[in-house]
Tab-separated table of C-alpha atoms in Angstrom:
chain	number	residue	atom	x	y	z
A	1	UNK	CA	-32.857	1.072	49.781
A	2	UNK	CA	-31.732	0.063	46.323
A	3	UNK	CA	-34.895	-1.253	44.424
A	4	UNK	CA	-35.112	-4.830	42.072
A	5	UNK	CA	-34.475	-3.071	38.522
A	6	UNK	CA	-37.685	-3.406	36.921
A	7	UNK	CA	-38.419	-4.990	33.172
A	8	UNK	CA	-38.417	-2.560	30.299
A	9	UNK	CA	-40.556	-1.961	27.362
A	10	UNK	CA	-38.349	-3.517	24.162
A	11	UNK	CA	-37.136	-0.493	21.842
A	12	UNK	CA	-37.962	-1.060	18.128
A	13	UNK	CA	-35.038	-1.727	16.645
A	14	UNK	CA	-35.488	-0.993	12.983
A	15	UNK	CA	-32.137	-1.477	10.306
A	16	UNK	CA	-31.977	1.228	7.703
A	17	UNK	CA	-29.931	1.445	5.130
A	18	UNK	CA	-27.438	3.878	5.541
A	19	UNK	CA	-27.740	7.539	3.632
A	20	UNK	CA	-24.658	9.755	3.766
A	21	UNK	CA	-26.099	13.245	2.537
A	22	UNK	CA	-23.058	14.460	1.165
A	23	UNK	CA	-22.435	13.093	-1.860
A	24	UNK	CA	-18.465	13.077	-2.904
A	25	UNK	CA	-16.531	12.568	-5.807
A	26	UNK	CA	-14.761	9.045	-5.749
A	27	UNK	CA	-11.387	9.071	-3.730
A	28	UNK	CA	-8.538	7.302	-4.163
A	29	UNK	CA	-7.907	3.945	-2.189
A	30	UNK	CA	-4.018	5.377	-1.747
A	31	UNK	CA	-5.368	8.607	-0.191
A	32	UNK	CA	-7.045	6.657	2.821
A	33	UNK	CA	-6.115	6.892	6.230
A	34	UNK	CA	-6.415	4.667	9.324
A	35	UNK	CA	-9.540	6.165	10.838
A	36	UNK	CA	-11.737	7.143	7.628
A	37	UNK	CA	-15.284	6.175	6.895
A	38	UNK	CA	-15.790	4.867	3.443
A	39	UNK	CA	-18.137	3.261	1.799
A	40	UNK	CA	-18.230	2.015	-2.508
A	41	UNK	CA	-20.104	3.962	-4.876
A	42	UNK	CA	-22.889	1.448	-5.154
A	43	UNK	CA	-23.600	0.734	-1.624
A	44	UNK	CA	-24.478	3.124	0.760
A	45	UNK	CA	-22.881	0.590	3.894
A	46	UNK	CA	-20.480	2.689	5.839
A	47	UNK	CA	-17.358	1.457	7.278
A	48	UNK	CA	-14.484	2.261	9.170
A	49	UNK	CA	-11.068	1.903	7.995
A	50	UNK	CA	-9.160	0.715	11.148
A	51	UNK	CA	-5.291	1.249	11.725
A	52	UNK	CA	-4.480	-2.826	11.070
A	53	UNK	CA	-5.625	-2.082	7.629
A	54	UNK	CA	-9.052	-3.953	8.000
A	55	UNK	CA	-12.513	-2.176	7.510
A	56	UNK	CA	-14.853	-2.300	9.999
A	57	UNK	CA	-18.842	-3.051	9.991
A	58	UNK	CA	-21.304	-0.557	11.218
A	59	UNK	CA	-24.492	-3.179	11.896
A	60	UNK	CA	-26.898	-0.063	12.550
A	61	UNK	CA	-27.755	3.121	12.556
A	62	UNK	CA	-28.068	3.329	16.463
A	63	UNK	CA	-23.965	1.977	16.814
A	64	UNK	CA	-23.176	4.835	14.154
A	65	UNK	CA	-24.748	7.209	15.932
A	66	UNK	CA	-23.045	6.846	19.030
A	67	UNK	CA	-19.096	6.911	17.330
A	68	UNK	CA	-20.827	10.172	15.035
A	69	UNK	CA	-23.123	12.893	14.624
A	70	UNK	CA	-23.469	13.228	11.212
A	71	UNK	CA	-21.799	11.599	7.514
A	72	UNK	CA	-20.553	14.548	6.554
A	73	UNK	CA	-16.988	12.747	6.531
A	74	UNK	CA	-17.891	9.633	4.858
A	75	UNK	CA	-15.476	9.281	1.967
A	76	UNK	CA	-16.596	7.364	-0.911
A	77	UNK	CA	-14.277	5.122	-2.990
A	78	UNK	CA	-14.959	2.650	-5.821
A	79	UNK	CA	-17.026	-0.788	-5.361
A	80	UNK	CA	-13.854	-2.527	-6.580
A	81	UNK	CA	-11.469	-0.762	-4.011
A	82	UNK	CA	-13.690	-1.052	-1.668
A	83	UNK	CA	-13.731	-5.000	-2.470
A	84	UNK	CA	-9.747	-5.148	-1.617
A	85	UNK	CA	-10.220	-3.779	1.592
A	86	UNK	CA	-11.021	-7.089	3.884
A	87	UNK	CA	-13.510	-6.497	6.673
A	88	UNK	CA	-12.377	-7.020	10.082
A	89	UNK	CA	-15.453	-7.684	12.102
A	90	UNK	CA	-18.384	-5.614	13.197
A	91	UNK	CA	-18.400	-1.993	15.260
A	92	UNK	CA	-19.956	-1.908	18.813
A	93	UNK	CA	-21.614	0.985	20.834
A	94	UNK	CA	-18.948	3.605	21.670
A	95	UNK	CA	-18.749	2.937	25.668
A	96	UNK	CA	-20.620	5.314	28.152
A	97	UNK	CA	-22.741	6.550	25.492
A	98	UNK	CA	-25.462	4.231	25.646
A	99	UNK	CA	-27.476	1.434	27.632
A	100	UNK	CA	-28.653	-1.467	26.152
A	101	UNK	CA	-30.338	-4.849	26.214
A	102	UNK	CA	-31.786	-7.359	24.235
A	103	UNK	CA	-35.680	-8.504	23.588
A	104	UNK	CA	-35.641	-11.459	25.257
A	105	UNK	CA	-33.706	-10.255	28.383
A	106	UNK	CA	-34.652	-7.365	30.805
A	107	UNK	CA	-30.837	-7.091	31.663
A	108	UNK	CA	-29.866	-3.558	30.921
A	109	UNK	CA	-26.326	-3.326	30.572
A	110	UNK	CA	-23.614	-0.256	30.510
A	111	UNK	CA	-20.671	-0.218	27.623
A	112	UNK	CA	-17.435	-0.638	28.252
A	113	UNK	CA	-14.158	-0.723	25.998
A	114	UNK	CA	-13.916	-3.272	23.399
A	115	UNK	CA	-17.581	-4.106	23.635
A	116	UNK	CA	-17.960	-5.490	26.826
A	117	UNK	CA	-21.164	-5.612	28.216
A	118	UNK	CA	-21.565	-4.880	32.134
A	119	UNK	CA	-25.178	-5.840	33.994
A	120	UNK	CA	-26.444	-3.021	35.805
A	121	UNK	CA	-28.150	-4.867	38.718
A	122	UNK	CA	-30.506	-2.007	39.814
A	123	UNK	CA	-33.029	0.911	38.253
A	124	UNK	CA	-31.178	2.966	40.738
A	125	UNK	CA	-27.848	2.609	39.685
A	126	UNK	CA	-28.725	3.396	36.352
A	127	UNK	CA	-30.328	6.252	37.270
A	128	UNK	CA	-27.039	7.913	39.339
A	129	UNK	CA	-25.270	6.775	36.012
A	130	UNK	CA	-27.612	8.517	33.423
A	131	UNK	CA	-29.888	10.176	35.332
A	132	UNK	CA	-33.925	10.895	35.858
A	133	UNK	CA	-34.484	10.399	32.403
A	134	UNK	CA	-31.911	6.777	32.381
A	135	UNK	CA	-34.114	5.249	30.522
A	136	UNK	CA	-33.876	7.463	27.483
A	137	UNK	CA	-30.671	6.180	27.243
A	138	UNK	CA	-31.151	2.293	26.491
A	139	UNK	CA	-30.921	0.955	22.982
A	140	UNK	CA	-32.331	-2.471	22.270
A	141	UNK	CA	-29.820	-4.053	20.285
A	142	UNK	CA	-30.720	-7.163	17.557
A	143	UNK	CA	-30.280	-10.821	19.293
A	144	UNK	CA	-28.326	-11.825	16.086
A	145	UNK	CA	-25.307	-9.098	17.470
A	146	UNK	CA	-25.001	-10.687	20.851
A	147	UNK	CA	-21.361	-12.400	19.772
A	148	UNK	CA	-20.417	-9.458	19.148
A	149	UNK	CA	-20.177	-8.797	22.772
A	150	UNK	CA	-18.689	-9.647	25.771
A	151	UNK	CA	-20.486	-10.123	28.921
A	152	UNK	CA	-18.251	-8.000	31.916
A	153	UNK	CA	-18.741	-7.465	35.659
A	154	UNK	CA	-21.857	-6.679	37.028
A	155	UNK	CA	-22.415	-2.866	38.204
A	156	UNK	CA	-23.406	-3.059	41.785
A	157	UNK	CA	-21.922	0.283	42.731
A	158	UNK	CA	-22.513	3.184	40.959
A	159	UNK	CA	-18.764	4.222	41.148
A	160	UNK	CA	-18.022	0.845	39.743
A	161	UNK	CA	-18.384	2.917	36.464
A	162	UNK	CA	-18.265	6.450	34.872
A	163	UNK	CA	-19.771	7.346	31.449
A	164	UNK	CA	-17.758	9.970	31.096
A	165	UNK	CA	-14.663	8.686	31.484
A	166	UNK	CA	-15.072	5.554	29.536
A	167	UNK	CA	-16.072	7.512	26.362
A	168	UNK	CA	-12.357	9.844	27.134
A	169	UNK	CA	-10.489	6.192	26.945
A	170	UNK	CA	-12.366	5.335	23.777
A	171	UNK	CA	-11.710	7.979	21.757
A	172	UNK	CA	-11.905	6.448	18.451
A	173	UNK	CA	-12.517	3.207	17.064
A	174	UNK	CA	-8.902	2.423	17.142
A	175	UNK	CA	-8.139	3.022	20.991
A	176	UNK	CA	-11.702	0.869	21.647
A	177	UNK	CA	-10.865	-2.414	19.446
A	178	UNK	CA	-7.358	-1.595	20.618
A	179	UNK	CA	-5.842	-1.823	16.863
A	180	UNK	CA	-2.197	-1.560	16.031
A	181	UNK	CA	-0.636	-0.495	12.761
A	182	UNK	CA	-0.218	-3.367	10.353
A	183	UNK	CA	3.489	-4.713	9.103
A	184	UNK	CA	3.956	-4.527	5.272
A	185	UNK	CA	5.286	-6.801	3.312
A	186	UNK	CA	6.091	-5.915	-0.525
A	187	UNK	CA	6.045	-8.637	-2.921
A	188	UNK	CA	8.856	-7.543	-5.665
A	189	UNK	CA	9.774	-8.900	-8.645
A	190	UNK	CA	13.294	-9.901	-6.454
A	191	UNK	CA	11.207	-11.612	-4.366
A	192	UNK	CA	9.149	-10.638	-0.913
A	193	UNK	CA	11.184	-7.215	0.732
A	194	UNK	CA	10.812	-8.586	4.555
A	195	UNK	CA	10.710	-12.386	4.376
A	196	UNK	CA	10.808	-12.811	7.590
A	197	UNK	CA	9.413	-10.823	10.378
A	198	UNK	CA	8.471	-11.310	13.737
A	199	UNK	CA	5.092	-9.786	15.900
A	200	UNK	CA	3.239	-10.397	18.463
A	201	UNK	CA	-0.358	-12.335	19.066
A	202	UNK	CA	-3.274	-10.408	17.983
A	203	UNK	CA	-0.962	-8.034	14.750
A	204	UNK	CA	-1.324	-7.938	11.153
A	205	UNK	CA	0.702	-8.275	8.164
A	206	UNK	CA	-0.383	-6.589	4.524
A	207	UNK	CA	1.141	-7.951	1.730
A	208	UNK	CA	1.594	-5.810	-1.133
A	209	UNK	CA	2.359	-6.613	-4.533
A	210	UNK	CA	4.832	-4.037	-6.044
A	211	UNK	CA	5.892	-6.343	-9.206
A	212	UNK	CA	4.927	-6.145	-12.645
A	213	UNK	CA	3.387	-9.234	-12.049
A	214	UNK	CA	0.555	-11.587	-10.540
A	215	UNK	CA	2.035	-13.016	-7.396
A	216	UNK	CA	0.898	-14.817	-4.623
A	217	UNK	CA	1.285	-15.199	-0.143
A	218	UNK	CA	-0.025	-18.490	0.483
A	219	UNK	CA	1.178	-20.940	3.609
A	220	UNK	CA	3.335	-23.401	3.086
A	221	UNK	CA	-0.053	-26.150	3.478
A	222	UNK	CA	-2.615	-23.555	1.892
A	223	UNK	CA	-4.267	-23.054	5.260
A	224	UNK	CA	-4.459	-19.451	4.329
A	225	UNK	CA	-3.635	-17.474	1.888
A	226	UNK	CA	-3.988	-14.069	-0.248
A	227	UNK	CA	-5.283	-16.003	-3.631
A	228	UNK	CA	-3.536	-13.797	-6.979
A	229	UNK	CA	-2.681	-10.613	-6.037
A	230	UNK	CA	-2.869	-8.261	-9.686
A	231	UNK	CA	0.111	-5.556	-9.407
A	232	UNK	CA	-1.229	-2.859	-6.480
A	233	UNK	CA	-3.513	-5.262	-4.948
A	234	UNK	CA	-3.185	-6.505	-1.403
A	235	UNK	CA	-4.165	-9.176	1.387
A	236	UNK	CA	-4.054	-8.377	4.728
A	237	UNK	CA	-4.364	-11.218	7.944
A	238	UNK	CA	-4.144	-11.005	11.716
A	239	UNK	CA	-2.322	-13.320	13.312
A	240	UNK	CA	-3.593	-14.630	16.793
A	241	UNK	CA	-1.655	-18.217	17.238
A	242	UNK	CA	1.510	-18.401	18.350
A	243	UNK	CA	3.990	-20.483	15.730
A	244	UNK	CA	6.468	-19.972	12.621
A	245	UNK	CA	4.121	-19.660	9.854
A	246	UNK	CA	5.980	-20.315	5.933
A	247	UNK	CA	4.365	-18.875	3.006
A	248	UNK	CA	5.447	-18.779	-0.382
A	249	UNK	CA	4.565	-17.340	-3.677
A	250	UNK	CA	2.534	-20.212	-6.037
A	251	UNK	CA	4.189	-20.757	-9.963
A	252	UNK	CA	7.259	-18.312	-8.718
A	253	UNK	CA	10.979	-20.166	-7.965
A	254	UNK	CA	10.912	-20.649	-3.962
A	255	UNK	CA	13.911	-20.191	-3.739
A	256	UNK	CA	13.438	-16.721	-4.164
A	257	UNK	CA	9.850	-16.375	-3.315
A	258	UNK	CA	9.689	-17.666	0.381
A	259	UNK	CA	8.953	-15.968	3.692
A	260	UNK	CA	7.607	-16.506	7.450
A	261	UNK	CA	5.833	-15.078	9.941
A	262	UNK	CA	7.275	-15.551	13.587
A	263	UNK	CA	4.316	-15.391	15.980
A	264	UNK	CA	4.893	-14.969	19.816
């Protein structure tokens, strides 16, 4: 007879400041690749550089941990290219690697992809998941991450759910957050080279400005936009809402410097 799954002891969860042994020298922001851990010269904050062109937050230690074994393959890049790389949101637990729960909650839950959070309603379920020693393999996790997650199915059968093969489907970062290759845009000094394009809910767009100039990609009623790009810099947005979306380039001729984004 399955047993009520019993409260747990909280874990300590203790922030540290990340400390990549392997000090590099600095890398070049045009030598990155979708996938690469980076972090700026003065700050020892690790990200990941995901495939839409966004970098990506490692909150703790414990997340890192379960994505890598080491930091032997952190890359290290200057503060200010670092700075032109927008972050996309925050990292969660690789799935299948890890339990976890929250102080204030004796709800254990297993990882799935995307960070979804599924209640494992019994000790003993957790224990044909994990094993005699299950419990070795919960992580409390910080309150202030909880939007971070996503609250999925409760695990009432143990075949409901296999470690193994959820941390085969998330195989990176990318496959986990589900991230597709961002569009790019050049901003010329004939004006922007794809003015108008057309993606789906949930891509991004990178504009980047090849003119000998400062330029601009700013919506037609400023509800977004990339502020003054300096030649080789770039802004990058995902677009989730459905619509036509006109952008322009501020103190350039319109007529020349206009584009939009067709959402579906």
């Amino acid at each position: 007879m399955t047993r009520p799954f019993l409260p747990l002891l909280a874990l300590l969860l203790f922030v540290i400041p990340f400390s990549p042994a392997h000090a590099e020298t600095l890398t070049s922001e045009d030598t990155l690749q979708s996938g690469d851990l980076i972090r700026g010269e003065s700050f020892a904050s690790v990200y990941y550089l995901g495939e839409d062109g966004f970098r990506y937050v490692f909150p703790n230690e414990q997340t890192y941990f379960t994505w890598y074994t080491d930091y032997s393959e952190v890359r290290i890049i200057s503060d200010e290219a670092l700075s032109h790389i927008q972050i996309g949101g925050n990292i969660t637990y690789k799935p299948g690697v890890k339990m976890v729960k929250f102080p204030s909650d004796p709800t254990v839950y297993a990882v799935s992809a995307g960070g979804t959070l599924n209640p494992i309603v019994s000790e003993d379920i957790a224990r044909e998941l994990y094993g005699a020693n299950w419990n070795e393999y919960i992580d409390d996790l910080s309150e202030s991450l909880l939007n971070t997650y996503t609250i999925g199915t409760p695990i009432e059968l143990a075949s409901q759910f296999d470690p193994t093969t959820e941390q085969a489907q998330s195989y990176s970062i990318n496959s986990d957050k589900q991230l597709n290759a961002y569009t790019l845009i050049e901003i010329t000094d004939e004006g922007y080279d794809s003015a108008t394009i057309t993606l789906q809910s949930g891509n991004t767009v990178r504009w980047l400005n090849t003119s000998s100039e400062t330029k601009t990609a700013t919506e037609w009623d400023r509800v977004w936009g990339s502020g003054t790009l300096n030649p080789s810099e770039h802004y990058t947005r995902m677009f989730t809402l459905p619509g036509v979306w006109h952008y322009y380039a501020m103190g350039a001729d319109r007529n020349i410097f206009e584009g939009a984004i067709i959402v579906q």
